[in-house]
mmCIF file with all atom_site columns, C-alpha atoms in Angstrom:
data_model
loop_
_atom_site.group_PDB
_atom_site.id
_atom_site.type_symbol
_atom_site.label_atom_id
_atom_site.label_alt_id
_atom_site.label_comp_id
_atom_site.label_asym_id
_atom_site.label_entity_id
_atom_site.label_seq_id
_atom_site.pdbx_PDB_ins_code
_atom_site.Cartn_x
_atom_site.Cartn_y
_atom_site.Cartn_z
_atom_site.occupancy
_atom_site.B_iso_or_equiv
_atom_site.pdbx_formal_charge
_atom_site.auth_seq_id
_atom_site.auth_comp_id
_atom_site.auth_asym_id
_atom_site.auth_atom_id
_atom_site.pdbx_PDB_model_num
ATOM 1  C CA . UNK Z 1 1  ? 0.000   0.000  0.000   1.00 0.00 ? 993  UNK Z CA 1
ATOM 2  C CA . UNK Z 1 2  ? 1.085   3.867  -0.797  1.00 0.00 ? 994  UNK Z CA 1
ATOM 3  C CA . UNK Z 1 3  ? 0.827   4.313  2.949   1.00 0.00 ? 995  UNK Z CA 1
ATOM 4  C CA . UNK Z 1 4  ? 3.951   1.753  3.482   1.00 0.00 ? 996  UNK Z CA 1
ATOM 5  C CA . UNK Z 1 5  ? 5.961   3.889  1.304   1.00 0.00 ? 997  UNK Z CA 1
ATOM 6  C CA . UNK Z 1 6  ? 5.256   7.627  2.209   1.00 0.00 ? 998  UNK Z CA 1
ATOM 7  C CA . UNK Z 1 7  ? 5.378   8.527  5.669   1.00 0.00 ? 999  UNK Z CA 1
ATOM 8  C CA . UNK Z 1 8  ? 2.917   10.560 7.004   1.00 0.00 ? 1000 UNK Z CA 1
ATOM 9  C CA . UNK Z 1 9  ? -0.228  10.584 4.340   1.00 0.00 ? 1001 UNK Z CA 1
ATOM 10 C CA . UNK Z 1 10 ? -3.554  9.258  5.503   1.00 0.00 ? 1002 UNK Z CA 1
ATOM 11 C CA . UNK Z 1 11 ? -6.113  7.530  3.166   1.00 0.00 ? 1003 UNK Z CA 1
ATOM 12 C CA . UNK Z 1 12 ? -8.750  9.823  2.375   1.00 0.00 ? 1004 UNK Z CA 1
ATOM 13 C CA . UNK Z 1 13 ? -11.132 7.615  0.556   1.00 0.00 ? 1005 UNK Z CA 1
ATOM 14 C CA . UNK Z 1 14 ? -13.880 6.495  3.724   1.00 0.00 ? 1006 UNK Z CA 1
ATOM 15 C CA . UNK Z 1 15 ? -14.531 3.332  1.634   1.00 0.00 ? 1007 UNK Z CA 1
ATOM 16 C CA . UNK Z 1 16 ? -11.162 1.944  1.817   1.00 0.00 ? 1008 UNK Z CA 1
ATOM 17 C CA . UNK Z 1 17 ? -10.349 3.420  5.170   1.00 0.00 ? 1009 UNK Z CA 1
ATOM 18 C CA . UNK Z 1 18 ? -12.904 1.402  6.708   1.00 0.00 ? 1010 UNK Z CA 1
ATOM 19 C CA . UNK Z 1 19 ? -12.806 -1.817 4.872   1.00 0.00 ? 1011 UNK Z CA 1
ATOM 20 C CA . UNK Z 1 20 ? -9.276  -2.227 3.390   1.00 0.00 ? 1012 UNK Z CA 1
ATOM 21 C CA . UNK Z 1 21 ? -8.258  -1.627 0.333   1.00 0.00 ? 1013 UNK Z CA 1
ATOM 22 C CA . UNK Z 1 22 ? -8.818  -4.829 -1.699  1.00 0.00 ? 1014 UNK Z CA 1
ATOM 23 C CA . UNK Z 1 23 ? -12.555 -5.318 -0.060  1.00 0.00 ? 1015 UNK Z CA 1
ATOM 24 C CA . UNK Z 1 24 ? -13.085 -1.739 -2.093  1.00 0.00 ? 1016 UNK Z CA 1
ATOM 25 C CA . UNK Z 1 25 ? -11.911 -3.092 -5.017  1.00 0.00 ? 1017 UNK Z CA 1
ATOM 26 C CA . UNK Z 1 26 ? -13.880 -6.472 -4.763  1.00 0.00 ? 1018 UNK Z CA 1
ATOM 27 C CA . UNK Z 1 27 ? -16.759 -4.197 -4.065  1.00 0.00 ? 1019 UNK Z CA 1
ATOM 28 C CA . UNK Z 1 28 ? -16.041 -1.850 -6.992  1.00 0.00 ? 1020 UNK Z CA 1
ATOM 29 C CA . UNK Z 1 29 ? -15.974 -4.537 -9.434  1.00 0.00 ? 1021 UNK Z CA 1
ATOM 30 C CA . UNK Z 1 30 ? -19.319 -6.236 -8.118  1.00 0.00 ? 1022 UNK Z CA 1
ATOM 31 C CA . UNK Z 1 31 ? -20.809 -3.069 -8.604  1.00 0.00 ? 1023 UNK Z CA 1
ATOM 32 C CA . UNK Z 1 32 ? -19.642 -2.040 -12.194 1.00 0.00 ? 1024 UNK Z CA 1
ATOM 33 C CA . UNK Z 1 33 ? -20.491 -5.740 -12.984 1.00 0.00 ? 1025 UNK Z CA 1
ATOM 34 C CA . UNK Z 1 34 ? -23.831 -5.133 -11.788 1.00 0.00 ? 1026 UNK Z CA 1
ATOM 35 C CA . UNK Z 1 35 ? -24.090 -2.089 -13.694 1.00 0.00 ? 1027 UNK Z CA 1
ATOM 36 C CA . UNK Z 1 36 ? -22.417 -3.845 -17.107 1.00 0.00 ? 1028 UNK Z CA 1
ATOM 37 C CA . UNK Z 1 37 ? -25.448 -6.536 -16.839 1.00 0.00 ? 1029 UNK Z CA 1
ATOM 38 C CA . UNK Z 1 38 ? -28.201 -4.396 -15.881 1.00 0.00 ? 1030 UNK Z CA 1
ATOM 39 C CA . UNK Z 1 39 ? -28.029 -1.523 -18.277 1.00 0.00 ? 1031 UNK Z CA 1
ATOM 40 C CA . UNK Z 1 40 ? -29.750 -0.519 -21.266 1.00 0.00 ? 1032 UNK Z CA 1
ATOM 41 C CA . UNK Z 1 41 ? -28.013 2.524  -22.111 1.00 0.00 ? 1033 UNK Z CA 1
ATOM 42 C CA . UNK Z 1 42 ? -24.048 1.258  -22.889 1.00 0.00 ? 1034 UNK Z CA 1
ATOM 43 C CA . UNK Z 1 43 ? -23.207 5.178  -22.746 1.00 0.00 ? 1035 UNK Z CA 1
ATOM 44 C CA . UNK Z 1 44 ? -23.444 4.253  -18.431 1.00 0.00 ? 1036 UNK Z CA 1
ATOM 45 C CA . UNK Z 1 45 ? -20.806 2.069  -18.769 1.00 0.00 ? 1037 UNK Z CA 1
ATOM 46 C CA . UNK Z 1 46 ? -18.474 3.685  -21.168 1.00 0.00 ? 1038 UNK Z CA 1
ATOM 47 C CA . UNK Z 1 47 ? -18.817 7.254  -18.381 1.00 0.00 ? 1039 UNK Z CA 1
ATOM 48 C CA . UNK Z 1 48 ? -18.330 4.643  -15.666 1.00 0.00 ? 1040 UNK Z CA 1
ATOM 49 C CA . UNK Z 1 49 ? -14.981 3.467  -17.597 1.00 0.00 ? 1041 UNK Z CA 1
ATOM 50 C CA . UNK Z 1 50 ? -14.339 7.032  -17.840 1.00 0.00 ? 1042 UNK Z CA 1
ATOM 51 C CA . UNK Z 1 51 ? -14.268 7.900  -14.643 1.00 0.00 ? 1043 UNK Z CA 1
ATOM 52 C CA . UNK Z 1 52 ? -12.493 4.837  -13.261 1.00 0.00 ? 1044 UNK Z CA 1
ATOM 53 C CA . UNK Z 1 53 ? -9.455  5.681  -16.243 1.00 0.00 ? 1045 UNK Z CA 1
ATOM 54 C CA . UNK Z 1 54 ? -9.528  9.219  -14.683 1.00 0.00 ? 1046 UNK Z CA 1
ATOM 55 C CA . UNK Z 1 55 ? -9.410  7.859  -10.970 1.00 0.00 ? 1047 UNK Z CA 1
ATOM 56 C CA . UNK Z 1 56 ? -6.579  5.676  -11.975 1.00 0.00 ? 1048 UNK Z CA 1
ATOM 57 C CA . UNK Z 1 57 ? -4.157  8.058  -13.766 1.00 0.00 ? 1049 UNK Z CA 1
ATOM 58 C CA . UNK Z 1 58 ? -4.564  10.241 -10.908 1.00 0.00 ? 1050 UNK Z CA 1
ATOM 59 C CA . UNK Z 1 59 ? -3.138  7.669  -8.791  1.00 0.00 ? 1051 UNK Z CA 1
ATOM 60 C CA . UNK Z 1 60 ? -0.487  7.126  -11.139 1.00 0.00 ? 1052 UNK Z CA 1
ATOM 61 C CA . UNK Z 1 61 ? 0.197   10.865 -10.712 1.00 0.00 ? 1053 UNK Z CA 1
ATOM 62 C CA . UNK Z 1 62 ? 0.445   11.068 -7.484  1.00 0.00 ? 1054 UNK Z CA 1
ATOM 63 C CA . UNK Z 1 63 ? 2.970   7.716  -6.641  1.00 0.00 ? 1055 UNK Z CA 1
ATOM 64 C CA . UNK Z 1 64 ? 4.948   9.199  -9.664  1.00 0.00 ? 1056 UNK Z CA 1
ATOM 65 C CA . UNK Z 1 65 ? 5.500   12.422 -8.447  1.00 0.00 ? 1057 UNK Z CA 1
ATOM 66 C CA . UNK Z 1 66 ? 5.992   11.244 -4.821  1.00 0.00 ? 1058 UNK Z CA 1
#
């Protein structure tokens, strides 16, 4: 975890604060799953792979510039 290898920074995210951080994923995934089967509209899916590209670059950002 990021946490192991800068001292001092505290997870923000409540989600994987309180249940760890691969529970959050496993949770994630069950839910965008959920929402791949369910939908009509594929345009939900593509914004929800969207977002998740966005959320991971910015991770990417910040272990790269740290």
């Amino acid at each position: 975890m990021l946490n192991d290898f800068i001292r001092g920074i505290v997870e923000l995210n409540p989600l994987v604060r309180s249940v760890g951080l691969w529970p959050a994923k496993l949770l994630v995934l069950a839910l965008a799953l959920l929402l791949a089967l369910k939908t009509e509209k594929p345009q939900r899916v593509w914004t929800l792979c969207g977002l998740y590209a966005v959320l991971i670059a910015s991770n990417l950002l910040l272990l790269a510039r740290h």
